[in-house]
PDB file of C-alpha atoms in Angstrom:
ATOM      1  CA  UNK R   1     -24.749  42.511 142.869  1.00 61.00           C
ATOM      2  CA  UNK R   2     -25.437  44.327 139.605  1.00 76.00           C
ATOM      3  CA  UNK R   3     -27.252  47.646 139.717  1.00 86.00           C
ATOM      4  CA  UNK R   4     -28.118  47.482 136.019  1.00 97.00           C
ATOM      5  CA  UNK R   5     -30.945  45.060 135.200  1.00 97.00           C
ATOM      6  CA  UNK R   6     -31.199  43.111 131.954  1.00 98.00           C
ATOM      7  CA  UNK R   7     -33.525  40.298 130.897  1.00 98.00           C
ATOM      8  CA  UNK R   8     -31.741  36.956 131.375  1.00 97.00           C
ATOM      9  CA  UNK R   9     -32.480  35.789 127.858  1.00 97.00           C
ATOM     10  CA  UNK R  10     -33.628  36.856 124.397  1.00 98.00           C
ATOM     11  CA  UNK R  11     -34.044  34.927 121.186  1.00 97.00           C
ATOM     12  CA  UNK R  12     -34.961  35.209 117.538  1.00 96.00           C
ATOM     13  CA  UNK R  13     -34.736  33.495 114.213  1.00 96.00           C
ATOM     14  CA  UNK R  14     -32.113  34.424 111.608  1.00 97.00           C
ATOM     15  CA  UNK R  15     -32.904  37.780 110.066  1.00 96.00           C
ATOM     16  CA  UNK R  16     -35.124  38.954 112.904  1.00 97.00           C
ATOM     17  CA  UNK R  17     -34.577  42.034 115.067  1.00 97.00           C
ATOM     18  CA  UNK R  18     -33.823  41.471 118.742  1.00 98.00           C
ATOM     19  CA  UNK R  19     -33.747  44.186 121.397  1.00 98.00           C
ATOM     20  CA  UNK R  20     -32.098  43.954 124.829  1.00 98.00           C
ATOM     21  CA  UNK R  21     -33.002  46.400 127.586  1.00 98.00           C
ATOM     22  CA  UNK R  22     -30.820  47.705 130.398  1.00 98.00           C
ATOM     23  CA  UNK R  23     -32.557  49.389 133.310  1.00 98.00           C
ATOM     24  CA  UNK R  24     -30.667  51.586 135.743  1.00 97.00           C
ATOM     25  CA  UNK R  25     -31.158  54.699 137.833  1.00 97.00           C
ATOM     26  CA  UNK R  26     -30.370  58.392 137.993  1.00 96.00           C
ATOM     27  CA  UNK R  27     -26.920  57.695 139.441  1.00 96.00           C
ATOM     28  CA  UNK R  28     -25.748  55.570 136.527  1.00 96.00           C
ATOM     29  CA  UNK R  29     -27.552  55.517 133.174  1.00 97.00           C
ATOM     30  CA  UNK R  30     -29.469  58.672 134.042  1.00 96.00           C
ATOM     31  CA  UNK R  31     -26.295  60.723 134.307  1.00 95.00           C
ATOM     32  CA  UNK R  32     -23.618  58.823 132.365  1.00 95.00           C
ATOM     33  CA  UNK R  33     -23.198  57.183 129.000  1.00 95.00           C
ATOM     34  CA  UNK R  34     -23.681  53.455 128.405  1.00 97.00           C
ATOM     35  CA  UNK R  35     -21.393  50.872 126.849  1.00 97.00           C
ATOM     36  CA  UNK R  36     -22.308  47.407 125.608  1.00 98.00           C
ATOM     37  CA  UNK R  37     -20.148  44.286 125.500  1.00 98.00           C
ATOM     38  CA  UNK R  38     -20.506  41.011 123.637  1.00 98.00           C
ATOM     39  CA  UNK R  39     -19.077  37.811 125.095  1.00 98.00           C
ATOM     40  CA  UNK R  40     -19.014  34.899 122.668  1.00 97.00           C
ATOM     41  CA  UNK R  41     -18.968  31.424 124.273  1.00 95.00           C
ATOM     42  CA  UNK R  42     -15.640  30.665 125.937  1.00 94.00           C
ATOM     43  CA  UNK R  43     -14.074  33.999 125.041  1.00 97.00           C
ATOM     44  CA  UNK R  44     -13.339  37.350 126.627  1.00 98.00           C
ATOM     45  CA  UNK R  45     -15.833  40.194 126.177  1.00 98.00           C
ATOM     46  CA  UNK R  46     -15.354  42.846 123.507  1.00 97.00           C
ATOM     47  CA  UNK R  47     -16.865  46.321 123.313  1.00 97.00           C
ATOM     48  CA  UNK R  48     -19.800  46.513 120.934  1.00 97.00           C
ATOM     49  CA  UNK R  49     -21.162  50.002 121.603  1.00 97.00           C
ATOM     50  CA  UNK R  50     -19.613  52.927 123.495  1.00 96.00           C
ATOM     51  CA  UNK R  51     -20.974  56.359 124.426  1.00 96.00           C
ATOM     52  CA  UNK R  52     -24.585  55.100 124.108  1.00 97.00           C
ATOM     53  CA  UNK R  53     -24.585  54.595 120.341  1.00 97.00           C
ATOM     54  CA  UNK R  54     -21.061  54.596 118.883  1.00 96.00           C
ATOM     55  CA  UNK R  55     -19.694  51.497 117.176  1.00 97.00           C
ATOM     56  CA  UNK R  56     -15.959  50.748 117.185  1.00 94.00           C
ATOM     57  CA  UNK R  57     -14.450  49.959 113.826  1.00 95.00           C
ATOM     58  CA  UNK R  58     -15.088  46.353 112.881  1.00 94.00           C
ATOM     59  CA  UNK R  59     -18.482  46.102 114.597  1.00 97.00           C
ATOM     60  CA  UNK R  60     -21.252  45.490 112.045  1.00 95.00           C
ATOM     61  CA  UNK R  61     -23.820  48.260 111.667  1.00 95.00           C
ATOM     62  CA  UNK R  62     -26.645  45.855 112.483  1.00 96.00           C
ATOM     63  CA  UNK R  63     -25.725  46.474 116.116  1.00 97.00           C
ATOM     64  CA  UNK R  64     -27.099  49.748 117.462  1.00 98.00           C
ATOM     65  CA  UNK R  65     -27.485  51.345 120.871  1.00 98.00           C
ATOM     66  CA  UNK R  66     -29.782  53.955 122.357  1.00 98.00           C
ATOM     67  CA  UNK R  67     -30.495  55.571 125.706  1.00 98.00           C
ATOM     68  CA  UNK R  68     -33.520  57.289 127.190  1.00 97.00           C
ATOM     69  CA  UNK R  69     -33.697  58.510 130.762  1.00 97.00           C
ATOM     70  CA  UNK R  70     -32.514  55.754 133.074  1.00 97.00           C
ATOM     71  CA  UNK R  71     -32.712  52.947 130.499  1.00 98.00           C
ATOM     72  CA  UNK R  72     -30.688  51.864 127.506  1.00 98.00           C
ATOM     73  CA  UNK R  73     -31.216  49.381 124.707  1.00 98.00           C
ATOM     74  CA  UNK R  74     -29.139  47.324 122.331  1.00 98.00           C
ATOM     75  CA  UNK R  75     -30.729  46.284 119.047  1.00 98.00           C
ATOM     76  CA  UNK R  76     -29.528  43.545 116.736  1.00 97.00           C
ATOM     77  CA  UNK R  77     -31.131  43.742 113.320  1.00 96.00           C
ATOM     78  CA  UNK R  78     -30.753  40.923 110.825  1.00 94.00           C
ATOM     79  CA  UNK R  79     -29.870  38.404 113.532  1.00 97.00           C
ATOM     80  CA  UNK R  80     -27.193  35.904 112.528  1.00 97.00           C
ATOM     81  CA  UNK R  81     -26.144  32.583 114.047  1.00 96.00           C
ATOM     82  CA  UNK R  82     -22.765  34.019 115.029  1.00 96.00           C
ATOM     83  CA  UNK R  83     -24.562  36.567 117.234  1.00 97.00           C
ATOM     84  CA  UNK R  84     -25.275  33.894 119.852  1.00 97.00           C
ATOM     85  CA  UNK R  85     -23.531  35.325 122.888  1.00 98.00           C
ATOM     86  CA  UNK R  86     -23.940  36.996 126.239  1.00 98.00           C
ATOM     87  CA  UNK R  87     -24.425  40.756 126.149  1.00 98.00           C
ATOM     88  CA  UNK R  88     -23.700  43.165 129.004  1.00 98.00           C
ATOM     89  CA  UNK R  89     -24.458  46.842 129.448  1.00 98.00           C
ATOM     90  CA  UNK R  90     -22.181  48.987 131.602  1.00 97.00           C
ATOM     91  CA  UNK R  91     -22.024  52.513 132.984  1.00 96.00           C
ATOM     92  CA  UNK R  92     -20.316  54.617 135.616  1.00 95.00           C
ATOM     93  CA  UNK R  93     -22.311  54.889 138.824  1.00 94.00           C
ATOM     94  CA  UNK R  94     -21.943  58.131 140.787  1.00 94.00           C
ATOM     95  CA  UNK R  95     -23.339  56.579 143.999  1.00 93.00           C
ATOM     96  CA  UNK R  96     -21.214  53.438 143.955  1.00 90.00           C
ATOM     97  CA  UNK R  97     -18.315  55.510 142.605  1.00 91.00           C
ATOM     98  CA  UNK R  98     -17.316  52.788 140.195  1.00 93.00           C
ATOM     99  CA  UNK R  99     -18.043  51.024 136.937  1.00 96.00           C
ATOM    100  CA  UNK R 100     -21.109  48.781 137.059  1.00 96.00           C
ATOM    101  CA  UNK R 101     -22.158  46.047 134.656  1.00 97.00           C
ATOM    102  CA  UNK R 102     -25.595  44.771 133.837  1.00 98.00           C
ATOM    103  CA  UNK R 103     -26.807  41.324 134.834  1.00 97.00           C
ATOM    104  CA  UNK R 104     -26.243  40.043 131.307  1.00 98.00           C
ATOM    105  CA  UNK R 105     -28.536  38.723 128.560  1.00 98.00           C
ATOM    106  CA  UNK R 106     -28.002  35.475 126.705  1.00 98.00           C
ATOM    107  CA  UNK R 107     -29.079  35.743 123.080  1.00 98.00           C
ATOM    108  CA  UNK R 108     -30.081  32.531 121.331  1.00 97.00           C
ATOM    109  CA  UNK R 109     -30.582  32.202 117.581  1.00 96.00           C
ATOM    110  CA  UNK R 110     -33.379  29.706 116.990  1.00 94.00           C
TER     111      UNK R 110
ATOM    112  CA  UNK F   1      -2.477  45.643 121.105  1.00 96.00           C
ATOM    113  CA  UNK F   2      -2.596  42.456 123.147  1.00 97.00           C
ATOM    114  CA  UNK F   3      -2.902  41.785 126.855  1.00 98.00           C
ATOM    115  CA  UNK F   4      -1.961  38.570 128.635  1.00 98.00           C
ATOM    116  CA  UNK F   5      -2.726  37.630 132.230  1.00 98.00           C
ATOM    117  CA  UNK F   6      -0.357  35.420 134.204  1.00 98.00           C
ATOM    118  CA  UNK F   7      -0.213  34.051 137.725  1.00 97.00           C
ATOM    119  CA  UNK F   8      -1.154  31.085 139.918  1.00 96.00           C
ATOM    120  CA  UNK F   9      -4.379  29.302 139.100  1.00 96.00           C
ATOM    121  CA  UNK F  10      -4.888  28.098 142.679  1.00 98.00           C
ATOM    122  CA  UNK F  11      -4.736  30.178 145.860  1.00 98.00           C
ATOM    123  CA  UNK F  12      -5.448  29.046 149.401  1.00 98.00           C
ATOM    124  CA  UNK F  13      -8.087  30.794 151.507  1.00 98.00           C
ATOM    125  CA  UNK F  14      -6.763  33.759 153.520  1.00 97.00           C
ATOM    126  CA  UNK F  15      -3.735  34.070 151.236  1.00 98.00           C
ATOM    127  CA  UNK F  16      -2.958  36.681 148.568  1.00 98.00           C
ATOM    128  CA  UNK F  17      -3.988  36.449 144.938  1.00 98.00           C
ATOM    129  CA  UNK F  18      -1.362  37.964 142.627  1.00 98.00           C
ATOM    130  CA  UNK F  19      -1.722  38.417 138.872  1.00 98.00           C
ATOM    131  CA  UNK F  20       0.254  40.264 136.232  1.00 98.00           C
ATOM    132  CA  UNK F  21      -0.945  41.631 132.905  1.00 98.00           C
ATOM    133  CA  UNK F  22       1.636  42.056 130.159  1.00 98.00           C
ATOM    134  CA  UNK F  23       0.806  44.555 127.422  1.00 98.00           C
ATOM    135  CA  UNK F  24       2.315  44.019 123.975  1.00 97.00           C
ATOM    136  CA  UNK F  25       1.982  45.863 120.692  1.00 97.00           C
ATOM    137  CA  UNK F  26       1.756  49.264 122.349  1.00 96.00           C
ATOM    138  CA  UNK F  27       3.001  51.299 125.285  1.00 96.00           C
ATOM    139  CA  UNK F  28       1.295  51.321 128.648  1.00 97.00           C
ATOM    140  CA  UNK F  29       2.325  54.989 128.883  1.00 97.00           C
ATOM    141  CA  UNK F  30      -0.550  57.001 127.462  1.00 95.00           C
ATOM    142  CA  UNK F  31      -2.749  59.819 128.694  1.00 95.00           C
ATOM    143  CA  UNK F  32      -5.703  58.280 126.866  1.00 94.00           C
ATOM    144  CA  UNK F  33      -5.913  55.016 128.769  1.00 96.00           C
ATOM    145  CA  UNK F  34      -6.231  53.417 132.157  1.00 97.00           C
ATOM    146  CA  UNK F  35      -5.463  49.724 132.640  1.00 98.00           C
ATOM    147  CA  UNK F  36      -8.143  47.659 134.341  1.00 98.00           C
ATOM    148  CA  UNK F  37      -8.886  44.385 136.073  1.00 98.00           C
ATOM    149  CA  UNK F  38     -12.317  42.792 135.712  1.00 98.00           C
ATOM    150  CA  UNK F  39     -13.466  39.421 137.019  1.00 98.00           C
ATOM    151  CA  UNK F  40     -16.213  36.935 136.256  1.00 98.00           C
ATOM    152  CA  UNK F  41     -17.179  34.124 138.659  1.00 97.00           C
ATOM    153  CA  UNK F  42     -17.854  30.891 136.724  1.00 95.00           C
ATOM    154  CA  UNK F  43     -21.248  31.106 135.055  1.00 94.00           C
ATOM    155  CA  UNK F  44     -21.902  34.601 136.388  1.00 95.00           C
ATOM    156  CA  UNK F  45     -21.631  38.223 135.268  1.00 96.00           C
ATOM    157  CA  UNK F  46     -18.826  40.754 135.075  1.00 98.00           C
ATOM    158  CA  UNK F  47     -17.443  42.790 137.977  1.00 97.00           C
ATOM    159  CA  UNK F  48     -15.015  45.688 137.585  1.00 97.00           C
ATOM    160  CA  UNK F  49     -12.262  45.434 140.198  1.00 97.00           C
ATOM    161  CA  UNK F  50     -10.091  48.495 139.681  1.00 97.00           C
ATOM    162  CA  UNK F  51      -7.897  50.503 137.327  1.00 97.00           C
ATOM    163  CA  UNK F  52      -4.461  52.093 137.198  1.00 98.00           C
ATOM    164  CA  UNK F  53      -2.998  54.978 135.180  1.00 97.00           C
ATOM    165  CA  UNK F  54       0.568  54.828 133.896  1.00 97.00           C
ATOM    166  CA  UNK F  55       1.524  57.367 136.581  1.00 97.00           C
ATOM    167  CA  UNK F  56       0.424  54.920 139.275  1.00 97.00           C
ATOM    168  CA  UNK F  57      -2.842  56.657 140.084  1.00 97.00           C
ATOM    169  CA  UNK F  58      -5.550  54.109 140.918  1.00 97.00           C
ATOM    170  CA  UNK F  59      -9.233  53.775 141.586  1.00 95.00           C
ATOM    171  CA  UNK F  60     -10.925  50.693 142.966  1.00 96.00           C
ATOM    172  CA  UNK F  61     -14.377  49.257 143.423  1.00 96.00           C
ATOM    173  CA  UNK F  62     -15.411  50.182 146.978  1.00 93.00           C
ATOM    174  CA  UNK F  63     -16.334  46.619 147.950  1.00 93.00           C
ATOM    175  CA  UNK F  64     -12.748  45.402 147.441  1.00 95.00           C
ATOM    176  CA  UNK F  65     -10.875  48.571 148.342  1.00 93.00           C
ATOM    177  CA  UNK F  66      -9.567  47.336 151.709  1.00 95.00           C
ATOM    178  CA  UNK F  67      -8.018  44.178 150.214  1.00 97.00           C
ATOM    179  CA  UNK F  68      -6.845  45.435 146.848  1.00 97.00           C
ATOM    180  CA  UNK F  69      -3.661  46.856 145.356  1.00 98.00           C
ATOM    181  CA  UNK F  70      -3.168  47.548 141.660  1.00 98.00           C
ATOM    182  CA  UNK F  71       0.240  48.720 140.497  1.00 98.00           C
ATOM    183  CA  UNK F  72       2.013  49.489 137.231  1.00 98.00           C
ATOM    184  CA  UNK F  73       5.562  48.812 136.007  1.00 98.00           C
ATOM    185  CA  UNK F  74       6.159  50.964 132.941  1.00 97.00           C
ATOM    186  CA  UNK F  75       9.664  49.538 132.390  1.00 97.00           C
ATOM    187  CA  UNK F  76       8.132  46.103 131.812  1.00 97.00           C
ATOM    188  CA  UNK F  77       4.899  47.344 130.190  1.00 98.00           C
ATOM    189  CA  UNK F  78       2.974  45.480 132.859  1.00 98.00           C
ATOM    190  CA  UNK F  79       0.405  46.120 135.539  1.00 98.00           C
ATOM    191  CA  UNK F  80      -0.457  43.912 138.472  1.00 98.00           C
ATOM    192  CA  UNK F  81      -3.248  42.933 140.851  1.00 98.00           C
ATOM    193  CA  UNK F  82      -2.897  41.877 144.465  1.00 98.00           C
ATOM    194  CA  UNK F  83      -5.971  40.819 146.433  1.00 98.00           C
ATOM    195  CA  UNK F  84      -5.437  39.945 150.095  1.00 97.00           C
ATOM    196  CA  UNK F  85      -7.315  37.588 152.390  1.00 97.00           C
ATOM    197  CA  UNK F  86      -9.098  35.732 149.625  1.00 98.00           C
ATOM    198  CA  UNK F  87     -12.108  33.472 150.121  1.00 98.00           C
ATOM    199  CA  UNK F  88     -14.018  31.112 147.864  1.00 97.00           C
ATOM    200  CA  UNK F  89     -16.074  34.107 146.743  1.00 97.00           C
ATOM    201  CA  UNK F  90     -12.980  35.414 144.947  1.00 98.00           C
ATOM    202  CA  UNK F  91     -12.916  32.395 142.630  1.00 98.00           C
ATOM    203  CA  UNK F  92     -13.336  33.800 139.138  1.00 98.00           C
ATOM    204  CA  UNK F  93     -11.888  34.318 135.700  1.00 98.00           C
ATOM    205  CA  UNK F  94      -9.744  37.434 135.992  1.00 98.00           C
ATOM    206  CA  UNK F  95      -9.394  39.628 132.920  1.00 98.00           C
ATOM    207  CA  UNK F  96      -7.122  42.560 132.299  1.00 98.00           C
ATOM    208  CA  UNK F  97      -8.183  45.202 129.793  1.00 98.00           C
ATOM    209  CA  UNK F  98      -7.288  48.575 128.374  1.00 98.00           C
ATOM    210  CA  UNK F  99      -9.687  51.292 129.551  1.00 97.00           C
ATOM    211  CA  UNK F 100     -10.280  54.193 127.177  1.00 94.00           C
ATOM    212  CA  UNK F 101     -10.911  57.503 128.903  1.00 90.00           C
ATOM    213  CA  UNK F 102     -14.338  58.900 127.893  1.00 84.00           C
ATOM    214  CA  UNK F 103     -17.602  60.120 129.404  1.00 79.00           C
ATOM    215  CA  UNK F 104     -18.001  56.549 130.584  1.00 84.00           C
ATOM    216  CA  UNK F 105     -14.711  54.776 130.073  1.00 92.00           C
ATOM    217  CA  UNK F 106     -14.912  51.567 128.117  1.00 96.00           C
ATOM    218  CA  UNK F 107     -12.810  48.406 128.211  1.00 97.00           C
ATOM    219  CA  UNK F 108     -11.222  47.063 125.043  1.00 96.00           C
ATOM    220  CA  UNK F 109      -9.258  45.020 124.208  1.00 97.00           C
ATOM    221  CA  UNK F 110      -9.332  42.374 126.917  1.00 98.00           C
ATOM    222  CA  UNK F 111      -6.896  39.607 127.714  1.00 98.00           C
ATOM    223  CA  UNK F 112      -8.015  36.006 127.328  1.00 98.00           C
ATOM    224  CA  UNK F 113      -8.583  35.752 131.064  1.00 98.00           C
ATOM    225  CA  UNK F 114      -7.146  33.438 133.692  1.00 98.00           C
ATOM    226  CA  UNK F 115      -9.145  31.254 136.072  1.00 98.00           C
ATOM    227  CA  UNK F 116      -8.167  31.628 139.704  1.00 98.00           C
ATOM    228  CA  UNK F 117      -9.614  29.121 142.140  1.00 98.00           C
ATOM    229  CA  UNK F 118      -9.537  29.751 145.873  1.00 98.00           C
ATOM    230  CA  UNK F 119      -9.408  26.423 147.650  1.00 96.00           C
ATOM    231  CA  UNK F 120      -7.379  24.600 150.263  1.00 95.00           C
TER     232      UNK F 120
END
């Protein structure tokens, strides 16, 4: 079972801003950095954000990440139809002694 | 860099699941990367399984530690997963991925994934 909690779904119209939360604890988000992954339908995940707020080359700047305390957030500004996907947060957990993923959030573009 | 999983798509309960990941377009020998296995049960979320360094050093998720072996073959630019005593709960899409060493390591790129079904 996931130790990082995300809302199961989020939605918005094209051009809107959508935010996804990721709630953890002191043993994971509270003491380690957060990464975010995007999984388009029928494909493998890809990293979207690493080290809380860094974007790999090729990721549009409308994706941004932040962290505060034991929670993290992913924001998508200027939502586009091709952003429909599942999004997962991830972090190292010092108690579990392993990588943990969030429960996942399905983003729908209305 | 590309990664490609290979192995049987069907495994019987209590038997051993074996998969290989072939890395192309770059060397598996690097101090900057681990090489990881991650799985995703159909319709569910992601679960990290374990990782291996080119030297053979490994670390595994505690819940699978007793059944799991991950190894590396640098001469073939491959790494492999063996999971013993499988049950239906091990049915999943299995992905291999490169793991960049950082404050929290991240996984990218990933292979396309291979579905392994545990059934008699």
